[in-house]
CSV table of N, CA and C in Angstrom, one decimal:
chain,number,residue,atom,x,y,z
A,1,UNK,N,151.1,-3.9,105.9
A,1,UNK,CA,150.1,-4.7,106.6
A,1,UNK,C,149.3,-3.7,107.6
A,2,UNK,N,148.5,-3.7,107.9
A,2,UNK,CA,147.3,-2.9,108.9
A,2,UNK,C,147.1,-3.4,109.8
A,3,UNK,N,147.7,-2.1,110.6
A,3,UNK,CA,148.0,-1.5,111.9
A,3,UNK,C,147.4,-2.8,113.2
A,4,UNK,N,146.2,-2.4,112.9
A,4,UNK,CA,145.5,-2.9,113.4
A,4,UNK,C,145.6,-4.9,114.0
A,5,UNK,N,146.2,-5.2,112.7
A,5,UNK,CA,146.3,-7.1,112.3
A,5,UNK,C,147.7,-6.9,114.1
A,6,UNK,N,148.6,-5.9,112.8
A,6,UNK,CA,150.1,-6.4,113.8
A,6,UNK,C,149.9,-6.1,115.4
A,7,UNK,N,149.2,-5.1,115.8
A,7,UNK,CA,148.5,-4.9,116.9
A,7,UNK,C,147.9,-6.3,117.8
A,8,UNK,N,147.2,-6.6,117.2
A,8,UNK,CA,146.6,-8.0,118.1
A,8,UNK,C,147.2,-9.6,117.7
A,9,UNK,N,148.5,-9.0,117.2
A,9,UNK,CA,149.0,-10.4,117.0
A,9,UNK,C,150.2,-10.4,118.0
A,10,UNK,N,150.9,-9.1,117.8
A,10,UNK,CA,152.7,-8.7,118.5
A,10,UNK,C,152.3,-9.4,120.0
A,11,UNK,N,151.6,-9.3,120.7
A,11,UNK,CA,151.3,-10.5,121.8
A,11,UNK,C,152.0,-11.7,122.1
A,12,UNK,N,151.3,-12.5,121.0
A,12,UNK,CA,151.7,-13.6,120.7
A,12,UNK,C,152.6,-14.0,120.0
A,13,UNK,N,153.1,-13.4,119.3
A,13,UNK,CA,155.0,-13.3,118.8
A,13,UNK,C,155.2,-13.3,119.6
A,14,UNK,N,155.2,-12.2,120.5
A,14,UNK,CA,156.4,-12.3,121.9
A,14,UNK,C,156.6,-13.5,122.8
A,15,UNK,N,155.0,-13.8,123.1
A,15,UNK,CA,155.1,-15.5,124.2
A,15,UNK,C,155.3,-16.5,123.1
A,16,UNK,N,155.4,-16.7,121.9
A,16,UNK,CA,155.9,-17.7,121.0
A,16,UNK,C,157.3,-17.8,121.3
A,17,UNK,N,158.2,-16.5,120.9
A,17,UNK,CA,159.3,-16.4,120.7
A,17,UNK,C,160.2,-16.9,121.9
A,18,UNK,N,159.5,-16.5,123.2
A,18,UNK,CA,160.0,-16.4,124.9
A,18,UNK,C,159.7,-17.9,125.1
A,19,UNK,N,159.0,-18.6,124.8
A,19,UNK,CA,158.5,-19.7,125.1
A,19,UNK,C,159.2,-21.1,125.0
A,20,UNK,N,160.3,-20.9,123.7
A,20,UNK,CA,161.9,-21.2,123.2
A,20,UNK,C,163.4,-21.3,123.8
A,21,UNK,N,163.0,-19.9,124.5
A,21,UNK,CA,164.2,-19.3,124.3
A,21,UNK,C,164.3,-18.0,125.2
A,22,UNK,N,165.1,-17.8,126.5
A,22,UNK,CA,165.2,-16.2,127.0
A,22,UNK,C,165.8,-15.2,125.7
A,23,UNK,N,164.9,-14.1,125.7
A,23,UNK,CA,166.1,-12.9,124.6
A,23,UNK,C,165.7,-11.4,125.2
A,24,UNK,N,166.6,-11.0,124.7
A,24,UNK,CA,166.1,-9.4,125.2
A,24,UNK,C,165.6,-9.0,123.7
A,25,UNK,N,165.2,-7.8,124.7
A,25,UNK,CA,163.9,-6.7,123.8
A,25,UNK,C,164.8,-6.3,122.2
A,26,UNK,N,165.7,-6.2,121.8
A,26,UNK,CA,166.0,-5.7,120.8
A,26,UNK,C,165.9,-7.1,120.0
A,27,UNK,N,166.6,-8.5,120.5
A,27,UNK,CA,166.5,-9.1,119.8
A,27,UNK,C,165.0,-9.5,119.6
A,28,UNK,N,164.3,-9.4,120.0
A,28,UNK,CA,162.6,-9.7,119.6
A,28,UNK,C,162.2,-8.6,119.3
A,29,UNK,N,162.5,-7.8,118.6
A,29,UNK,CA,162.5,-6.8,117.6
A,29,UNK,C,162.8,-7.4,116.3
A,30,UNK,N,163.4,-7.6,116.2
A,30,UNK,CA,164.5,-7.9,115.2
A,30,UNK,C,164.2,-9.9,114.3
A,31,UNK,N,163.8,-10.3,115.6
A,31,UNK,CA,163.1,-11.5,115.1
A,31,UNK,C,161.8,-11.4,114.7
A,32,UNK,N,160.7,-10.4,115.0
A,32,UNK,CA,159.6,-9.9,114.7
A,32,UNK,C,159.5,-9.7,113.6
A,33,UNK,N,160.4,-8.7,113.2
A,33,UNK,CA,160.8,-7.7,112.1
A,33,UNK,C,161.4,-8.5,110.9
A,34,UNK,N,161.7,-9.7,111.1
A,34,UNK,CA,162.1,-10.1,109.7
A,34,UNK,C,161.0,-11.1,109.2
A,35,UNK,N,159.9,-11.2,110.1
A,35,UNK,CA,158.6,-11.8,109.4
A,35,UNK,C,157.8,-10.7,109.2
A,36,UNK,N,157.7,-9.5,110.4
A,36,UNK,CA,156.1,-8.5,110.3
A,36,UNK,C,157.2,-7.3,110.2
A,37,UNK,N,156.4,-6.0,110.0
A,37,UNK,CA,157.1,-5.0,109.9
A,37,UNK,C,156.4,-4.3,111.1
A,38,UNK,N,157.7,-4.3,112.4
A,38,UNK,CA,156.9,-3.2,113.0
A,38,UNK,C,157.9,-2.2,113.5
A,39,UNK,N,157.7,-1.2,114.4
A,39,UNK,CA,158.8,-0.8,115.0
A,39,UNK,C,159.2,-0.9,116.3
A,40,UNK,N,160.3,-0.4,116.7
A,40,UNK,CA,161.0,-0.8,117.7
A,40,UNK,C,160.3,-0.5,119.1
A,41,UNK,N,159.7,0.5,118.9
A,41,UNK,CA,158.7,1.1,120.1
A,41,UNK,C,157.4,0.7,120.4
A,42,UNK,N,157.2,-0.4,119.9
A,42,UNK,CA,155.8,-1.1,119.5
A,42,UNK,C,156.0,-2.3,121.0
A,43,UNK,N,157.3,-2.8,120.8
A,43,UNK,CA,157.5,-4.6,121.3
A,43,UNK,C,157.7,-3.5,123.2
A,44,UNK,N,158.8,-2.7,123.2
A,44,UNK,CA,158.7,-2.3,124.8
A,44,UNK,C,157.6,-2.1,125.8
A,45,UNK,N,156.4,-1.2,125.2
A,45,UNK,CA,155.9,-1.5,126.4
A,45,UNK,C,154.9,-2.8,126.6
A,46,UNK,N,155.2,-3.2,125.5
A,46,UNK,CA,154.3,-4.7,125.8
A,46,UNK,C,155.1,-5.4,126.4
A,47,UNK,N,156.2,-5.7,126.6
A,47,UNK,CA,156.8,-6.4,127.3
A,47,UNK,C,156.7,-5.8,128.7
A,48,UNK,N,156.7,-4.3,129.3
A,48,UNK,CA,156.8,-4.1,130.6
A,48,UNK,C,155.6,-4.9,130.7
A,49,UNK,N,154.5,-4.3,129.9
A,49,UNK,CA,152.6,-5.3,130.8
A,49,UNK,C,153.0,-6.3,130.9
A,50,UNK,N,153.5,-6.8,129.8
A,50,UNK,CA,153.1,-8.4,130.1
A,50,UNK,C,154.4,-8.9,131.8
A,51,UNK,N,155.6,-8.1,131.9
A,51,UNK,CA,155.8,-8.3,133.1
A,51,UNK,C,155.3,-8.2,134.2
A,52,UNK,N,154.6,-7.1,134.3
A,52,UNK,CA,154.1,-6.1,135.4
A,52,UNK,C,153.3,-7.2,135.7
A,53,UNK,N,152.4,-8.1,134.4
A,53,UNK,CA,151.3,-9.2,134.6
A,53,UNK,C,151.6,-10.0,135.1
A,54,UNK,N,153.3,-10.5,135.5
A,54,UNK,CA,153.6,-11.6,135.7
A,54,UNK,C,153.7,-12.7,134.9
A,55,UNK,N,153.7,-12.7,133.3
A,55,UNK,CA,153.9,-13.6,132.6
A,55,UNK,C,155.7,-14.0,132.4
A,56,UNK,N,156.6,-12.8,132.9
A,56,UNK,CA,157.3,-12.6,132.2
A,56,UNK,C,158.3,-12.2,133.4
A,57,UNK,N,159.5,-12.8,133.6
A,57,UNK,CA,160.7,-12.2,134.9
A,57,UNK,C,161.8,-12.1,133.7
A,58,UNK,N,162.8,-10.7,134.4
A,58,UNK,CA,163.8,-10.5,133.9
A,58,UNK,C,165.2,-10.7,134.7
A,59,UNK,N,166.6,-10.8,134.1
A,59,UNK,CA,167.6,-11.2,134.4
A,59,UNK,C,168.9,-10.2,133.6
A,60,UNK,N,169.1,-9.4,134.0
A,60,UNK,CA,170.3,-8.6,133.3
A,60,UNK,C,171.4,-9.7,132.8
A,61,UNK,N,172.0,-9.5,131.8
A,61,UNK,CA,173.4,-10.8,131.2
A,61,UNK,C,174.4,-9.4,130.6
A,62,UNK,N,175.2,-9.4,130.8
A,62,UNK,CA,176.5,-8.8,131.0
A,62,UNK,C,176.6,-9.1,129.2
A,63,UNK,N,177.1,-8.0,128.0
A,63,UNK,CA,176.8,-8.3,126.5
A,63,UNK,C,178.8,-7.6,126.5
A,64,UNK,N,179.1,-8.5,125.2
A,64,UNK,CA,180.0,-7.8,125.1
A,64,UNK,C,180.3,-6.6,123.6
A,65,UNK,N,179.1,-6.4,123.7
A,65,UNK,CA,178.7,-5.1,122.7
A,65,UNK,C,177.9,-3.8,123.0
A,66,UNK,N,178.6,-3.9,124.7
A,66,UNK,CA,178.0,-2.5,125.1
A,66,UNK,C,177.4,-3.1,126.8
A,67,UNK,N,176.6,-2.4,127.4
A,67,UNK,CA,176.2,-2.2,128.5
A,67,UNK,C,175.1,-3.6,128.3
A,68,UNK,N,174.7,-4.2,129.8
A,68,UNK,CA,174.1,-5.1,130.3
A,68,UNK,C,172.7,-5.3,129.3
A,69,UNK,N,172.2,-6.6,129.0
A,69,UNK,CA,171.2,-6.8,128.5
A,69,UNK,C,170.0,-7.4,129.2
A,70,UNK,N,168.8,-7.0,129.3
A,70,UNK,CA,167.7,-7.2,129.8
A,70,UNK,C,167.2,-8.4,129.2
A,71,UNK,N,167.3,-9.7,129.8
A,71,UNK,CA,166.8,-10.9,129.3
A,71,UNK,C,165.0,-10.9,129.7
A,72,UNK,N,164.3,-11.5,128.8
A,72,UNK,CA,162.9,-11.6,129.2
A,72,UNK,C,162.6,-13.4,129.5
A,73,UNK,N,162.2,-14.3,130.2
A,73,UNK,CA,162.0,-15.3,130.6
A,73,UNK,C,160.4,-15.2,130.8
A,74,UNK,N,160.0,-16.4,130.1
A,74,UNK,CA,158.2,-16.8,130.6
A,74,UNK,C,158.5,-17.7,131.2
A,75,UNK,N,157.3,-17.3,132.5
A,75,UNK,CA,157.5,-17.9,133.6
A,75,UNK,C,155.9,-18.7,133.5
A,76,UNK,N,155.3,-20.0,134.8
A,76,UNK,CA,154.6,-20.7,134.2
A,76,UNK,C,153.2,-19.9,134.0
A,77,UNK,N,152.8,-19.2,134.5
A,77,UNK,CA,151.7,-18.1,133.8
A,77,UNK,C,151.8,-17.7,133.0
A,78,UNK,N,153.0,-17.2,131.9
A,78,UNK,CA,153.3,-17.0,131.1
A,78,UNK,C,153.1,-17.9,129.9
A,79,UNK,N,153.5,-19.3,130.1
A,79,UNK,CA,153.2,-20.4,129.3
A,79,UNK,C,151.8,-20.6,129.2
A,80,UNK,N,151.0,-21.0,130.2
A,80,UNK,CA,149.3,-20.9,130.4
A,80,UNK,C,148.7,-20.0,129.7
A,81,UNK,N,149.4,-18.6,130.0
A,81,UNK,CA,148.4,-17.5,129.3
A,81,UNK,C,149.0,-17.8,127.6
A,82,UNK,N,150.3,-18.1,127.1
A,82,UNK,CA,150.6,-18.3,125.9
A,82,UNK,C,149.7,-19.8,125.3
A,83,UNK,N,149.5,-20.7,125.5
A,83,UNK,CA,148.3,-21.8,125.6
A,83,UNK,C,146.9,-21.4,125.2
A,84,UNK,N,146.6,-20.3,126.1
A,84,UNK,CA,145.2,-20.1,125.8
A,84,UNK,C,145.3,-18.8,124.5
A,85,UNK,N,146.3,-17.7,124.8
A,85,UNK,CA,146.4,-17.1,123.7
A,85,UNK,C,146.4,-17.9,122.1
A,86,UNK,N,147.4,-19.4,122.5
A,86,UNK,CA,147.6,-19.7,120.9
A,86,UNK,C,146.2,-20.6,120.3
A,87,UNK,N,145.2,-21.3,121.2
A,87,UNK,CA,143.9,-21.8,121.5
A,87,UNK,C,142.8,-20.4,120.9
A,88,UNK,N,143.2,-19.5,121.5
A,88,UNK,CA,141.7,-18.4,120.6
A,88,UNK,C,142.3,-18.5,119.3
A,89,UNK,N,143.6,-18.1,119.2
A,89,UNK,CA,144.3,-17.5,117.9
A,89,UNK,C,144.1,-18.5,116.9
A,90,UNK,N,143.9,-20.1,117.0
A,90,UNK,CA,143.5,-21.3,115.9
A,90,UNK,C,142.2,-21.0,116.0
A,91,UNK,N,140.9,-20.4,117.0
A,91,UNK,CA,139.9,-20.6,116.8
A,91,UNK,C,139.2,-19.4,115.8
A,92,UNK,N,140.2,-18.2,116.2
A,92,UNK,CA,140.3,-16.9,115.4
A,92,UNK,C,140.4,-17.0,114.1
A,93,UNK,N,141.5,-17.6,113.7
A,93,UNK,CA,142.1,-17.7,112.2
A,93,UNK,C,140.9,-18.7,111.4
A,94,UNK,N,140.6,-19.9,112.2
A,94,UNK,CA,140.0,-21.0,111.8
A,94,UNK,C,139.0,-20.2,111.0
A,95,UNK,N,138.3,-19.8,112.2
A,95,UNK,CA,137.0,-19.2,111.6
A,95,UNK,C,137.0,-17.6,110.2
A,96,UNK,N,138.2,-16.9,110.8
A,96,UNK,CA,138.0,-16.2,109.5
A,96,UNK,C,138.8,-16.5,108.3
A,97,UNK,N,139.4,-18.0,108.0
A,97,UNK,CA,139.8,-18.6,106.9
A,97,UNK,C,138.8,-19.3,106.1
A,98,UNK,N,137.1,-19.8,107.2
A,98,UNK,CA,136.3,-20.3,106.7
A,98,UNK,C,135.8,-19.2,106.4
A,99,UNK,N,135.1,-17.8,106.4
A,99,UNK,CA,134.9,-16.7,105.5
A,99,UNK,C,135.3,-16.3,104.4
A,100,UNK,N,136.6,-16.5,104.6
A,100,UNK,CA,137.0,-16.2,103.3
A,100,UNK,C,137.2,-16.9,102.3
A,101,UNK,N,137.3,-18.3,102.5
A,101,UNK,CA,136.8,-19.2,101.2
A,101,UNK,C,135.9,-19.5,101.1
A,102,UNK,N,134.8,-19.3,101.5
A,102,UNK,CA,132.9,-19.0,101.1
A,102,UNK,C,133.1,-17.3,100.3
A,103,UNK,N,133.7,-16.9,101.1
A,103,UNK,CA,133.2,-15.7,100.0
A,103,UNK,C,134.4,-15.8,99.0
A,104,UNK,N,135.5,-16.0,98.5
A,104,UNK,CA,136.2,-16.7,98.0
A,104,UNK,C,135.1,-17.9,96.5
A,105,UNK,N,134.8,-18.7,97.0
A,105,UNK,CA,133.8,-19.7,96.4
A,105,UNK,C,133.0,-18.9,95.7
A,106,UNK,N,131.9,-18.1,96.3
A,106,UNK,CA,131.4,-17.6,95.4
A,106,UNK,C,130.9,-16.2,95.0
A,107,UNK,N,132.7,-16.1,94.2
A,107,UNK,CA,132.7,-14.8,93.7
A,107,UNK,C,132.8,-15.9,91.9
């Protein structure tokens, strides 16, 4: 898939997924990765921004598969900014689904 698509979508995976459900960074790797193909180094520093932004507070949880886990939690800016993200992203898709079945049509 191209670079580019998974680039301005991994955003909004992340506040979809968070939006659910607290998880840490590996598991939203790994939930990513069994729909899109990306890598592991892709999802971290978007999650620091999107905290640094305030969408997003963390909670260490004690794992019993090794050392402390970093939970990510959307907080209510987090939800608002995921709202308006998912609001462009139907108006995004909408519009370049109607391109492509006009030019689709008449080929």
């Amino acid at each position: 898939m191209n670079v580019q698509f998974k680039k301005g979508v991994l955003n909004l995976c992340v506040l979809v997924l968070l939006d659910k459900q607290d998880r840490y960074g590996y598991e939203l790797v790994q939930k990513i990765s069994d729909q899109i193909s990306i890598s592991e180094g892709s999802v971290y520093p978007l999650l620091r921004r999107l905290t640094k932004e305030g969408y997003f507070t963390t909670y260490l949880q004690e794992s019993t598969e090794g050392p402390p886990r970093k939970y990510y939690t959307l907080t209510d800016a987090g939800r608002e900014y995921l709202h308006e993200q998912l609001s462009e992203w139907k108006s995004f898709t909408d519009g370049v689904n109607t391109l492509i079945e006009e030019g689709v049509r008449n080929d």
